[in-house]
C-alpha positions as a Markdown table, in Angstrom:
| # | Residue | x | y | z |
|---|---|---|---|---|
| 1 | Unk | 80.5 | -74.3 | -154.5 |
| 2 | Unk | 83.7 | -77.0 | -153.9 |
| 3 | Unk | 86.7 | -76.2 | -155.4 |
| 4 | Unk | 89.8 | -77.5 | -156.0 |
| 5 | Unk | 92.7 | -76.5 | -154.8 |
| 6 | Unk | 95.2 | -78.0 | -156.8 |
| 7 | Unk | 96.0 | -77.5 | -160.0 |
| 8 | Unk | 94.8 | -79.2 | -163.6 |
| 9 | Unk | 97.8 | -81.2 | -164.0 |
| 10 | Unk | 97.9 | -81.9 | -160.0 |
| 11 | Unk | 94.8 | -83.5 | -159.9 |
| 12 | Unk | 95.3 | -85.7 | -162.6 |
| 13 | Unk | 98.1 | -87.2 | -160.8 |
| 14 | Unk | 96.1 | -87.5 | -157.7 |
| 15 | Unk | 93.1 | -89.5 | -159.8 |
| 16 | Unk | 95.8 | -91.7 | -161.4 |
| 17 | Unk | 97.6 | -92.3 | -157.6 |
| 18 | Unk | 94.2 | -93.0 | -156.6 |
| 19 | Unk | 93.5 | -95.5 | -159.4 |
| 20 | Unk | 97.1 | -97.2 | -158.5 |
| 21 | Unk | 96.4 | -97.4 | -155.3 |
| 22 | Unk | 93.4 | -99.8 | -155.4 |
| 23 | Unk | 95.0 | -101.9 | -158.4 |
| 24 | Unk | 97.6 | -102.7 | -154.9 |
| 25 | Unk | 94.9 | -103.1 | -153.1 |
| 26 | Unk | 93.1 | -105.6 | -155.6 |
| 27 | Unk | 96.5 | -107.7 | -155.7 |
| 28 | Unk | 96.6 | -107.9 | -152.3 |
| 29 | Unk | 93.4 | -109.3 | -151.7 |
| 30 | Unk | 93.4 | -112.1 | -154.6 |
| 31 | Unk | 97.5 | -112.6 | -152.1 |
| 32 | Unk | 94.8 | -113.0 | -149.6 |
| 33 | Unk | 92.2 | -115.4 | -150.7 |
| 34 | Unk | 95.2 | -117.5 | -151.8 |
| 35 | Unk | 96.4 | -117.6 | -148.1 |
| 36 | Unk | 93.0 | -118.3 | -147.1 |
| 37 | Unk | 92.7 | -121.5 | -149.3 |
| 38 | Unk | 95.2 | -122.1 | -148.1 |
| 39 | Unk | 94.7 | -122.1 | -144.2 |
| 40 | Unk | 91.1 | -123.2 | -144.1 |
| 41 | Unk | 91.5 | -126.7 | -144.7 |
| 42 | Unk | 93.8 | -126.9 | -141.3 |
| 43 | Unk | 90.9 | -125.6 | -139.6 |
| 44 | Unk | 92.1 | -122.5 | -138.4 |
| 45 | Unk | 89.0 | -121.1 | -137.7 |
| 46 | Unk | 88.1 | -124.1 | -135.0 |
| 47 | Unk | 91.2 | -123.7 | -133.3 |
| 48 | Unk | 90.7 | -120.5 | -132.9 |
| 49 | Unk | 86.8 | -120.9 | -131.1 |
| 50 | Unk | 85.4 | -119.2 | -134.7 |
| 51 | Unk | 81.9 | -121.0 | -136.1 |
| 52 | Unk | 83.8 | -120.8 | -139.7 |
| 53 | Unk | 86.7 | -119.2 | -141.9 |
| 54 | Unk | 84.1 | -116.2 | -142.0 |
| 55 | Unk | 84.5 | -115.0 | -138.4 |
| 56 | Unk | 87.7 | -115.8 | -138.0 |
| 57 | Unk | 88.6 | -113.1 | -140.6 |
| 58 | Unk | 86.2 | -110.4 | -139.7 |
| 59 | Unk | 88.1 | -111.2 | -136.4 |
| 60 | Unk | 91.4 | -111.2 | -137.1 |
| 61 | Unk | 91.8 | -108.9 | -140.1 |
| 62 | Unk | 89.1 | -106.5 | -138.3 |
| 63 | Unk | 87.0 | -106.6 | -141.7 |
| 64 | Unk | 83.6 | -106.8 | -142.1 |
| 65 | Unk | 81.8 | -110.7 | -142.6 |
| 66 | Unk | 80.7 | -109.4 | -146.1 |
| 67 | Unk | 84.4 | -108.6 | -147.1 |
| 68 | Unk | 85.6 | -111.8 | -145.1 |
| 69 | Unk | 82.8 | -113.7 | -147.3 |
| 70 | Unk | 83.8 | -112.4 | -150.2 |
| 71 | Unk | 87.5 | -113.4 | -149.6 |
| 72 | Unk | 86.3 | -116.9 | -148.8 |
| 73 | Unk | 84.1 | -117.1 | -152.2 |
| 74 | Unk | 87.7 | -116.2 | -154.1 |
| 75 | Unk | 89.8 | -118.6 | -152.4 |
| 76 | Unk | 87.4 | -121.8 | -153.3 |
| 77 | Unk | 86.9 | -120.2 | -156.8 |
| 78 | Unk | 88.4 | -122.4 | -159.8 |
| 79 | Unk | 91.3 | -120.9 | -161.6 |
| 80 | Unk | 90.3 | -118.9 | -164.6 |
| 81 | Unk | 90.0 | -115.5 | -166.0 |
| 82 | Unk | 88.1 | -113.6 | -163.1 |
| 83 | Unk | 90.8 | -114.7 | -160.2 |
| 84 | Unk | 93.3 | -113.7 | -162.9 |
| 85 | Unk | 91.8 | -110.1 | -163.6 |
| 86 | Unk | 91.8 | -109.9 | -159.9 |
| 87 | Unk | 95.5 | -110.6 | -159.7 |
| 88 | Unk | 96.5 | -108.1 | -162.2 |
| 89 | Unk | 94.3 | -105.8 | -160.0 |
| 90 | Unk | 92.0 | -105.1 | -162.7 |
| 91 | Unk | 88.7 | -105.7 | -161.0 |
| 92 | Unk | 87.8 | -104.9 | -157.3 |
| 93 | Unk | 87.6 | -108.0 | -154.6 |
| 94 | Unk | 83.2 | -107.2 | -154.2 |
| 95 | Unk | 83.3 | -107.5 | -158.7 |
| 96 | Unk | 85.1 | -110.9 | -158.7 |
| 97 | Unk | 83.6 | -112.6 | -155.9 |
| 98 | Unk | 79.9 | -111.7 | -157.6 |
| 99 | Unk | 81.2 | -112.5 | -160.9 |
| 100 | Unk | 82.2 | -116.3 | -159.3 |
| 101 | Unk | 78.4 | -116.4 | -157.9 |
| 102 | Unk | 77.5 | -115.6 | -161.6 |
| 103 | Unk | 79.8 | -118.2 | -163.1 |
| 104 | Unk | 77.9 | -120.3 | -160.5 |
| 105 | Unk | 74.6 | -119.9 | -162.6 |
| 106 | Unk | 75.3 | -121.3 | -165.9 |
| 107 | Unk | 77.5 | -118.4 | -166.8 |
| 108 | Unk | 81.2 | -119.3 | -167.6 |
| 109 | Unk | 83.9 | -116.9 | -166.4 |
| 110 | Unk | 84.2 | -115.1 | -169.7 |
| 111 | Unk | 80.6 | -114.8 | -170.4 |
| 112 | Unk | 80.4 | -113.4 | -166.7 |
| 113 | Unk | 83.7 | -111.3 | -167.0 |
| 114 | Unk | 82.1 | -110.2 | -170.3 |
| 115 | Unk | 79.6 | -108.4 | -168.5 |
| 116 | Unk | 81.4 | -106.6 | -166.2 |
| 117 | Unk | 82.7 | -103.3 | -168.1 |
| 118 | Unk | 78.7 | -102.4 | -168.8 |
| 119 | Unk | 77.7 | -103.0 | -165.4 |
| 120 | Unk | 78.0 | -101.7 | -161.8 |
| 121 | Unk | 78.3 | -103.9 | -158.2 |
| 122 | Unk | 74.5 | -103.1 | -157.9 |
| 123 | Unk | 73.3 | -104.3 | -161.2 |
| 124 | Unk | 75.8 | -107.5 | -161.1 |
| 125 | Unk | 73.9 | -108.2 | -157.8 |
| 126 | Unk | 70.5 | -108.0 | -159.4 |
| 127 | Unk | 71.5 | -110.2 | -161.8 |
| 128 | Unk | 72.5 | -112.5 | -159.4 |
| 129 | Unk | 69.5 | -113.2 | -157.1 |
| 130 | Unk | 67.3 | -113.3 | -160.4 |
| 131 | Unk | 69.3 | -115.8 | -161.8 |
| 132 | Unk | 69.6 | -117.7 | -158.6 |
| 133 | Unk | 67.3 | -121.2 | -158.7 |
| 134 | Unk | 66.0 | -123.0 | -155.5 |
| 135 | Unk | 64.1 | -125.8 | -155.9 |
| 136 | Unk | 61.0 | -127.0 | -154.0 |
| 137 | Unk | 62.6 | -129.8 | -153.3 |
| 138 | Unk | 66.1 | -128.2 | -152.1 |
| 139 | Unk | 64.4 | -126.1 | -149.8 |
| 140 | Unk | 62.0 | -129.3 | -148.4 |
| 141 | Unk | 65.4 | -131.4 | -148.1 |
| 142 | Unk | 67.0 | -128.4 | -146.0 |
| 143 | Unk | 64.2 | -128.5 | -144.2 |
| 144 | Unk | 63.9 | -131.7 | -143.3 |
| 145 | Unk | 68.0 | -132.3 | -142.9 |
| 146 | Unk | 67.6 | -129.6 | -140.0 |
| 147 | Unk | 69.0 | -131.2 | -136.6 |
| 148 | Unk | 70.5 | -129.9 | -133.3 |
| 149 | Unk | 73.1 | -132.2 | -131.2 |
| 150 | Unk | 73.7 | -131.7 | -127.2 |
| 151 | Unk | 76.0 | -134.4 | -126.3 |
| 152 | Unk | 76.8 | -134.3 | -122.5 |
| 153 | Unk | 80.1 | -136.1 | -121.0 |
| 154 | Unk | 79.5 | -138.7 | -119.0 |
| 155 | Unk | 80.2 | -136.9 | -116.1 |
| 156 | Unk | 77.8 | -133.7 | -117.1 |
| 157 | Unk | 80.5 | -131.4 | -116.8 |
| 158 | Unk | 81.1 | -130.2 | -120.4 |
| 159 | Unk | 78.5 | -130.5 | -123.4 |
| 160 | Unk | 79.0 | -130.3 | -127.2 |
| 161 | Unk | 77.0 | -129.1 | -129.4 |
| 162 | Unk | 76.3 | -129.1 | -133.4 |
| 163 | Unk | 73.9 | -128.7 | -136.1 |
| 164 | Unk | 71.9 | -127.2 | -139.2 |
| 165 | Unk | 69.6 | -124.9 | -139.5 |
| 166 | Unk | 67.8 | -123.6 | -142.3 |
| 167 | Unk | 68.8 | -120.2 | -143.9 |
| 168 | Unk | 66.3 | -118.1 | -142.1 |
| 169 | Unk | 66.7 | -119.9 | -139.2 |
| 170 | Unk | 69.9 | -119.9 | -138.8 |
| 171 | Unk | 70.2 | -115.5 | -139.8 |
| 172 | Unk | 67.9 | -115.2 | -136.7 |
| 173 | Unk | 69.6 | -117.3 | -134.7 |
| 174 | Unk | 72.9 | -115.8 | -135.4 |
| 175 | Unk | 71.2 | -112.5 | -135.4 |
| 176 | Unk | 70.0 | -112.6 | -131.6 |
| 177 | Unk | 73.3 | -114.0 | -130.5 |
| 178 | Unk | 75.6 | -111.2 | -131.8 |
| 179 | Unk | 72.8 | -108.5 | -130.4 |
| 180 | Unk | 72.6 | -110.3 | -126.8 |
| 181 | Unk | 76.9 | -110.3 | -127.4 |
| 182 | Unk | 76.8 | -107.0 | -127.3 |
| 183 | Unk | 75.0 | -106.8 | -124.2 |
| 184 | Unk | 77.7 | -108.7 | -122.3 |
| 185 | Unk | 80.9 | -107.5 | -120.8 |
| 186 | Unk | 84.0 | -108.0 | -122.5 |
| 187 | Unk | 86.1 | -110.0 | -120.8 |
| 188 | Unk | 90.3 | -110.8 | -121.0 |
| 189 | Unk | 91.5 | -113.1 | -123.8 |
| 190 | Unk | 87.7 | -114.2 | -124.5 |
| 191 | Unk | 87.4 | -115.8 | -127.8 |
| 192 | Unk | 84.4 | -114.8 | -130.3 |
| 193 | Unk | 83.4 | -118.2 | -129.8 |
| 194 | Unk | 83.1 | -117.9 | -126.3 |
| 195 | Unk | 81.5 | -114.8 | -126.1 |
| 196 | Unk | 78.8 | -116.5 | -128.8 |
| 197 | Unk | 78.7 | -119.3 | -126.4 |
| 198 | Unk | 77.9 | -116.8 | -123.4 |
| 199 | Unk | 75.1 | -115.4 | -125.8 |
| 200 | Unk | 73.4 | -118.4 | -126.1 |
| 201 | Unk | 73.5 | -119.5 | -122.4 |
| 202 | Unk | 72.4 | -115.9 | -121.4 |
| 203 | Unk | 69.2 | -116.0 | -123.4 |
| 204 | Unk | 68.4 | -119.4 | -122.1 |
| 205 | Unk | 69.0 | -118.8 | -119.4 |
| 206 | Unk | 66.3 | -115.2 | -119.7 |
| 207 | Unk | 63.7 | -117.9 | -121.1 |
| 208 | Unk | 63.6 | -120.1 | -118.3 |
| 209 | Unk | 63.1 | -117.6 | -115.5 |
| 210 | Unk | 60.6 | -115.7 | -117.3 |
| 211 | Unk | 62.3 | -112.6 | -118.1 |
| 212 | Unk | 60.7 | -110.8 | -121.0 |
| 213 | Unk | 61.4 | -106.9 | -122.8 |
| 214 | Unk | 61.0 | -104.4 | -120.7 |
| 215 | Unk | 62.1 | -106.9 | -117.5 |
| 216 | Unk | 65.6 | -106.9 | -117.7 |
| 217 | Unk | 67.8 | -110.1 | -117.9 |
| 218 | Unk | 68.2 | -112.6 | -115.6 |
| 219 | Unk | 70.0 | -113.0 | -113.0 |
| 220 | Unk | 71.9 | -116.3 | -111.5 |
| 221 | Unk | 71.2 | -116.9 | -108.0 |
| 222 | Unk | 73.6 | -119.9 | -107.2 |
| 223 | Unk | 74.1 | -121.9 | -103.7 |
| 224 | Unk | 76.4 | -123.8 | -103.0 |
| 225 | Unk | 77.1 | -126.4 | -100.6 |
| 226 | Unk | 80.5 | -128.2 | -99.8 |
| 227 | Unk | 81.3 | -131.0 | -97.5 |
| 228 | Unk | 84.5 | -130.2 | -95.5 |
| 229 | Unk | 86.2 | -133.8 | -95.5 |
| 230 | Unk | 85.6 | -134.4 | -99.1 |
| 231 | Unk | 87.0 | -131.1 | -100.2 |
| 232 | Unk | 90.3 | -130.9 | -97.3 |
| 233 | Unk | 90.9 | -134.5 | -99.4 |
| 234 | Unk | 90.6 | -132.8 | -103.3 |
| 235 | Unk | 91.9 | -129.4 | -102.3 |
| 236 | Unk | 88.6 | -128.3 | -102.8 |
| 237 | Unk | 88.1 | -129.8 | -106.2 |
| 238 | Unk | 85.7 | -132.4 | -105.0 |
């Protein structure tokens, strides 16, 4: 049987420095989703090789993407009573950014705040994907808006690519390339985006020459071939 060590009065003080502590924590985050609004519309993510804001907070904060989503859902969430319970650390960051999805469903904020004291994350989630609405005819226009890009330069020495995938599709796709990431060596001052770039060329390349489970992956077997006078002209670059 645990028991505690301290006494009465002791861990009373230790509950209440517990409670103070995540009130700081809770102000600090609604600091952060301010800062968040405030540096995704430069970009920040792109320049850094990130897909989205997303990644490029689990990244550089070392958080995990549901806490990085949730800091994104606060920063794009209108002024009102939930961001303001949040400042005053009064709610935790995973209760305000569910309570925004609620507001998000024909709820207002102090209809959805309202419901907060009587009910815990996992029932506010509940209530969530049952109140949730997609359409036939959202889901046919996802569907049907779906596209992938490859643009080549003209020389065929770079490519670009970009796109839109359908929810599903795109969890699996995402899905595979952070499980072949982990496959890959890490190397020196490599971006996320280039190791999800890696990824993707990897398991390519693993379709084209066959390799299935249980095979192993591929492996490049390159020649190649240079012409002495055009190369002592370039420095070797031709």
């Amino acid at each position: 049987m645990f028991e505690w060590s301290g006494e009465g009065d002791e861990i009373d003080i230790w509950e209440e420095k517990l409670s103070a502590n995540q009130a700081e924590i809770n102000r600090l985050y609604a600091e952060q989703a301010e800062l968040v609004g405030r540096l995704d519309p430069h970009q920040i993510a792109w320049a850094a090789g990130d897909r989205n804001v997303t990644d490029w907070l689990s990244a550089t904060l070392d958080i995990s993407h549901q806490t990085a989503r949730r800091l994104r859902t606060l920063a794009y969430a209108p002024e009102g009573v939930i961001k303001t319970e949040l400042v005053k650390g009064a709610i935790s960051l995973d209760r305000a950014a569910l309570l925004v999805e609620l507001s998000k469903t024909g709820l207002s904020d102090s209809e959805a705040l309202s419901l907060s004291p009587d009910y815990s994350l996992g029932r506010l989630y509940g209530m969530l994907e049952r109140r949730r609405r997609v359409s036939a005819e959202d889901s046919q226009t996802l569907f049907s808006d779906r596209y992938l890009v490859i643009q080549p330069s003209l020389d065929q020495s770079a490519h670009r690519f970009w796109g839109l995938a359908v929810g599903t599709d795109g969890e699996i796709i995402a899905h595979a390339l952070h499980q072949r990431e982990t496959d890959l060596p890490v190397l020196e001052d490599q971006s996320s985006g280039q190791r999800r770039l890696d990824a993707l060329a990897s398991l390519c390349l693993d379709s084209l020459t066959g390799s299935g489970e249980g095979e192993g992956r591929a492996v490049t077997v390159a020649e190649v071939f240079v012409d002495a006078a055009l190369a002592a002209e370039s420095s070797g670059e031709a």
